[in-house]
mmCIF file of C-alpha atoms in Angstrom:
data_model
loop_
_atom_site.group_PDB
_atom_site.id
_atom_site.type_symbol
_atom_site.label_atom_id
_atom_site.label_comp_id
_atom_site.label_asym_id
_atom_site.label_seq_id
_atom_site.Cartn_x
_atom_site.Cartn_y
_atom_site.Cartn_z
ATOM 1 C CA UNK A 1 81.714 128.398 127.144
ATOM 2 C CA UNK A 2 84.128 127.036 124.359
ATOM 3 C CA UNK A 3 87.661 126.322 124.423
ATOM 4 C CA UNK A 4 89.739 127.280 121.547
ATOM 5 C CA UNK A 5 91.885 124.196 120.352
ATOM 6 C CA UNK A 6 94.680 126.385 118.111
ATOM 7 C CA UNK A 7 98.335 126.164 118.572
ATOM 8 C CA UNK A 8 97.955 129.971 117.781
ATOM 9 C CA UNK A 9 95.770 131.273 120.593
ATOM 10 C CA UNK A 10 98.216 128.915 122.720
ATOM 11 C CA UNK A 11 101.279 131.034 121.161
ATOM 12 C CA UNK A 12 98.959 134.153 121.770
ATOM 13 C CA UNK A 13 98.966 132.922 125.910
ATOM 14 C CA UNK A 14 102.959 132.970 125.226
ATOM 15 C CA UNK A 15 103.194 136.180 123.759
ATOM 16 C CA UNK A 16 101.269 138.031 126.425
ATOM 17 C CA UNK A 17 104.206 137.396 128.587
ATOM 18 C CA UNK A 18 106.533 139.571 126.313
ATOM 19 C CA UNK A 19 105.038 142.606 128.715
ATOM 20 C CA UNK A 20 102.049 144.421 128.007
ATOM 21 C CA UNK A 21 101.886 147.441 130.843
ATOM 22 C CA UNK A 22 99.403 150.117 131.805
ATOM 23 C CA UNK A 23 100.102 152.113 134.681
ATOM 24 C CA UNK A 24 98.458 154.845 136.893
ATOM 25 C CA UNK A 25 100.496 157.478 138.298
ATOM 26 C CA UNK A 26 100.214 159.832 140.771
ATOM 27 C CA UNK A 27 99.841 162.709 137.820
ATOM 28 C CA UNK A 28 96.414 163.785 137.438
ATOM 29 C CA UNK A 29 94.598 166.076 134.915
ATOM 30 C CA UNK A 30 93.764 169.107 136.672
ATOM 31 C CA UNK A 31 90.252 169.359 136.823
ATOM 32 C CA UNK A 32 88.271 172.928 136.083
ATOM 33 C CA UNK A 33 85.959 172.851 138.920
ATOM 34 C CA UNK A 34 86.687 170.030 141.292
ATOM 35 C CA UNK A 35 90.020 169.003 142.128
ATOM 36 C CA UNK A 36 89.127 165.420 142.946
ATOM 37 C CA UNK A 37 87.127 165.382 139.959
ATOM 38 C CA UNK A 38 88.594 162.469 137.386
ATOM 39 C CA UNK A 39 87.992 163.545 133.542
ATOM 40 C CA UNK A 40 84.776 162.561 131.920
ATOM 41 C CA UNK A 41 85.408 160.026 128.684
ATOM 42 C CA UNK A 42 84.593 162.815 126.295
ATOM 43 C CA UNK A 43 87.182 164.544 127.492
ATOM 44 C CA UNK A 44 90.062 162.544 126.755
ATOM 45 C CA UNK A 45 92.900 162.313 123.803
ATOM 46 C CA UNK A 46 95.535 159.909 123.168
ATOM 47 C CA UNK A 47 98.902 160.764 122.163
ATOM 48 C CA UNK A 48 101.407 157.928 121.142
ATOM 49 C CA UNK A 49 104.974 157.680 121.008
ATOM 50 C CA UNK A 50 107.015 154.938 118.647
ATOM 51 C CA UNK A 51 110.206 153.193 119.121
ATOM 52 C CA UNK A 52 112.257 152.999 116.202
ATOM 53 C CA UNK A 53 114.842 150.280 115.843
ATOM 54 C CA UNK A 54 117.648 152.021 114.444
ATOM 55 C CA UNK A 55 119.389 148.910 113.036
ATOM 56 C CA UNK A 56 116.431 148.160 110.703
ATOM 57 C CA UNK A 57 114.233 151.607 111.047
ATOM 58 C CA UNK A 58 111.070 149.655 111.862
ATOM 59 C CA UNK A 59 108.914 150.116 115.049
ATOM 60 C CA UNK A 60 109.674 147.767 118.150
ATOM 61 C CA UNK A 61 107.154 149.193 120.762
ATOM 62 C CA UNK A 62 104.614 151.652 120.872
ATOM 63 C CA UNK A 63 103.400 153.900 124.542
ATOM 64 C CA UNK A 64 100.318 155.856 124.969
ATOM 65 C CA UNK A 65 99.405 158.565 127.232
ATOM 66 C CA UNK A 66 95.766 160.051 127.939
ATOM 67 C CA UNK A 67 95.111 163.827 128.018
ATOM 68 C CA UNK A 68 92.439 165.983 129.006
ATOM 69 C CA UNK A 69 91.790 169.463 130.006
ATOM 70 C CA UNK A 70 95.262 170.351 128.553
ATOM 71 C CA UNK A 71 97.227 168.003 130.424
ATOM 72 C CA UNK A 72 98.769 164.225 131.145
ATOM 73 C CA UNK A 73 96.082 162.227 132.996
ATOM 74 C CA UNK A 74 96.872 159.220 134.818
ATOM 75 C CA UNK A 75 96.496 157.116 131.995
ATOM 76 C CA UNK A 76 99.551 155.582 130.402
ATOM 77 C CA UNK A 77 100.436 151.737 128.546
ATOM 78 C CA UNK A 78 102.823 150.489 126.252
ATOM 79 C CA UNK A 79 104.449 147.336 125.100
ATOM 80 C CA UNK A 80 106.686 146.125 122.857
ATOM 81 C CA UNK A 81 105.459 144.646 119.584
ATOM 82 C CA UNK A 82 104.969 141.029 118.441
ATOM 83 C CA UNK A 83 106.771 141.605 115.305
ATOM 84 C CA UNK A 84 108.300 144.984 114.378
ATOM 85 C CA UNK A 85 106.252 146.929 111.993
ATOM 86 C CA UNK A 86 106.664 149.783 109.436
ATOM 87 C CA UNK A 87 106.115 153.490 110.794
ATOM 88 C CA UNK A 88 103.940 154.174 108.239
ATOM 89 C CA UNK A 89 100.940 152.623 109.625
ATOM 90 C CA UNK A 90 97.784 154.532 110.726
ATOM 91 C CA UNK A 91 96.369 152.466 112.724
ATOM 92 C CA UNK A 92 98.507 152.374 116.206
ATOM 93 C CA UNK A 93 95.483 153.296 118.594
ATOM 94 C CA UNK A 94 91.804 152.987 117.447
ATOM 95 C CA UNK A 95 89.035 154.751 119.515
ATOM 96 C CA UNK A 96 85.965 151.892 119.598
ATOM 97 C CA UNK A 97 83.273 150.746 121.321
ATOM 98 C CA UNK A 98 84.540 147.474 122.091
ATOM 99 C CA UNK A 99 82.032 146.108 124.811
ATOM 100 C CA UNK A 100 78.703 147.636 123.070
ATOM 101 C CA UNK A 101 78.146 150.160 126.134
ATOM 102 C CA UNK A 102 78.164 153.619 123.651
ATOM 103 C CA UNK A 103 81.052 154.495 124.931
ATOM 104 C CA UNK A 104 84.359 154.867 122.736
ATOM 105 C CA UNK A 105 86.897 152.244 124.114
ATOM 106 C CA UNK A 106 91.010 152.303 123.106
ATOM 107 C CA UNK A 107 92.563 149.972 121.435
ATOM 108 C CA UNK A 108 96.637 149.914 121.182
ATOM 109 C CA UNK A 109 98.132 148.206 118.297
ATOM 110 C CA UNK A 110 99.904 144.742 119.387
ATOM 111 C CA UNK A 111 101.054 143.158 115.922
ATOM 112 C CA UNK A 112 99.883 140.959 113.908
ATOM 113 C CA UNK A 113 99.399 136.735 113.606
ATOM 114 C CA UNK A 114 98.613 134.219 110.975
ATOM 115 C CA UNK A 115 99.822 132.784 107.916
ATOM 116 C CA UNK A 116 100.421 134.353 104.871
ATOM 117 C CA UNK A 117 98.886 137.623 105.003
ATOM 118 C CA UNK A 118 95.425 135.862 106.041
ATOM 119 C CA UNK A 119 95.910 136.735 109.728
ATOM 120 C CA UNK A 120 95.148 139.724 111.264
ATOM 121 C CA UNK A 121 96.095 142.738 113.222
ATOM 122 C CA UNK A 122 96.273 142.001 117.543
ATOM 123 C CA UNK A 123 95.689 144.989 119.774
ATOM 124 C CA UNK A 124 95.687 145.469 123.504
ATOM 125 C CA UNK A 125 92.133 147.035 124.454
ATOM 126 C CA UNK A 126 91.004 149.171 127.656
ATOM 127 C CA UNK A 127 87.355 149.776 128.040
ATOM 128 C CA UNK A 128 85.902 152.894 129.703
ATOM 129 C CA UNK A 129 84.943 152.331 133.608
ATOM 130 C CA UNK A 130 82.005 155.134 133.914
ATOM 131 C CA UNK A 131 81.465 154.802 137.464
ATOM 132 C CA UNK A 132 85.208 154.968 138.256
ATOM 133 C CA UNK A 133 85.989 157.145 135.347
ATOM 134 C CA UNK A 134 89.181 155.018 134.030
ATOM 135 C CA UNK A 135 90.010 153.059 131.319
ATOM 136 C CA UNK A 136 90.635 149.133 132.787
ATOM 137 C CA UNK A 137 93.041 146.676 130.489
ATOM 138 C CA UNK A 138 90.829 143.895 129.027
ATOM 139 C CA UNK A 139 92.982 140.817 129.489
ATOM 140 C CA UNK A 140 91.221 138.677 126.644
ATOM 141 C CA UNK A 141 91.148 141.136 123.507
ATOM 142 C CA UNK A 142 94.559 140.411 122.367
ATOM 143 C CA UNK A 143 93.361 137.121 121.740
ATOM 144 C CA UNK A 144 91.219 137.849 118.640
ATOM 145 C CA UNK A 145 92.834 138.727 115.675
ATOM 146 C CA UNK A 146 91.477 141.220 113.192
ATOM 147 C CA UNK A 147 88.122 141.481 115.365
ATOM 148 C CA UNK A 148 85.075 142.480 113.788
ATOM 149 C CA UNK A 149 82.055 143.829 115.999
ATOM 150 C CA UNK A 150 78.381 143.208 115.424
ATOM 151 C CA UNK A 151 76.675 145.727 117.287
ATOM 152 C CA UNK A 152 73.178 144.149 116.747
ATOM 153 C CA UNK A 153 74.358 141.049 118.139
ATOM 154 C CA UNK A 154 77.121 142.464 120.880
ATOM 155 C CA UNK A 155 79.487 139.821 119.498
ATOM 156 C CA UNK A 156 83.077 139.954 118.568
ATOM 157 C CA UNK A 157 84.480 137.583 115.962
ATOM 158 C CA UNK A 158 87.676 136.337 114.331
ATOM 159 C CA UNK A 159 88.402 134.127 111.149
ATOM 160 C CA UNK A 160 92.032 133.780 110.387
ATOM 161 C CA UNK A 161 94.449 131.410 108.763
ATOM 162 C CA UNK A 162 96.521 129.625 111.350
ATOM 163 C CA UNK A 163 98.245 128.042 108.657
ATOM 164 C CA UNK A 164 98.261 126.591 105.571
ATOM 165 C CA UNK A 165 96.074 123.686 106.241
ATOM 166 C CA UNK A 166 94.051 125.404 109.122
ATOM 167 C CA UNK A 167 91.210 128.563 109.403
ATOM 168 C CA UNK A 168 90.341 129.122 112.713
ATOM 169 C CA UNK A 169 87.389 131.167 113.828
ATOM 170 C CA UNK A 170 85.554 132.211 117.072
ATOM 171 C CA UNK A 171 82.887 134.680 118.306
ATOM 172 C CA UNK A 172 83.080 136.585 121.645
ATOM 173 C CA UNK A 173 80.451 138.214 124.073
ATOM 174 C CA UNK A 174 80.683 140.245 127.244
ATOM 175 C CA UNK A 175 79.298 138.128 129.986
ATOM 176 C CA UNK A 176 78.961 139.575 133.237
ATOM 177 C CA UNK A 177 81.533 142.623 132.134
ATOM 178 C CA UNK A 178 84.274 139.841 131.030
ATOM 179 C CA UNK A 179 85.125 138.856 127.296
ATOM 180 C CA UNK A 180 84.580 135.387 126.721
ATOM 181 C CA UNK A 181 84.469 132.927 123.735
ATOM 182 C CA UNK A 182 81.136 131.496 122.913
ATOM 183 C CA UNK A 183 81.473 129.464 119.884
ATOM 184 C CA UNK A 184 84.762 128.255 117.910
ATOM 185 C CA UNK A 185 86.030 126.387 115.363
ATOM 186 C CA UNK A 186 88.603 125.335 113.026
ATOM 187 C CA UNK A 187 88.828 124.185 109.319
ATOM 188 C CA UNK A 188 91.338 121.865 108.225
ATOM 189 C CA UNK A 189 92.172 121.531 104.465
ATOM 190 C CA UNK A 190 94.358 118.596 102.988
ATOM 191 C CA UNK A 191 97.039 119.647 101.337
#
């Protein structure tokens, strides 16, 4: 495994301390047939609420709840955004198969990182665990700005401008159920 030696990635670690949360409550969706049965993945839909700061009309946090069979499930998550955003975004939540198991997972917008509009959006991610029938938070995912998914290679890659002089790239792969950086690099430019 290759460590990413980038100040932007080190800054991500500090930003993570700003408070991602995912909670499980006692509220469970009422199953149609079996009271103890949790909903299947295809039964889930998601609703999100944006908190808009009245002083500047920008979104500063998001909360997401899971719904199935017409009722709220025990899935809920929320966090402050790294940088406030205009409310017109359309990709606050994205359902995408991020671990290449053919089951859609959930990505929740976290913020934007990079330099001069050449960075990328960052998301918190929750993968569906079919045996447990629940979403599980992926700690490492919000370290991947503007993730690009390659289903053939089963990799997630990123490439973004960290500063005027530096472009960072990295490739991640799922290893034993964990997301690991398998290749990374930086390209430095002189002024």
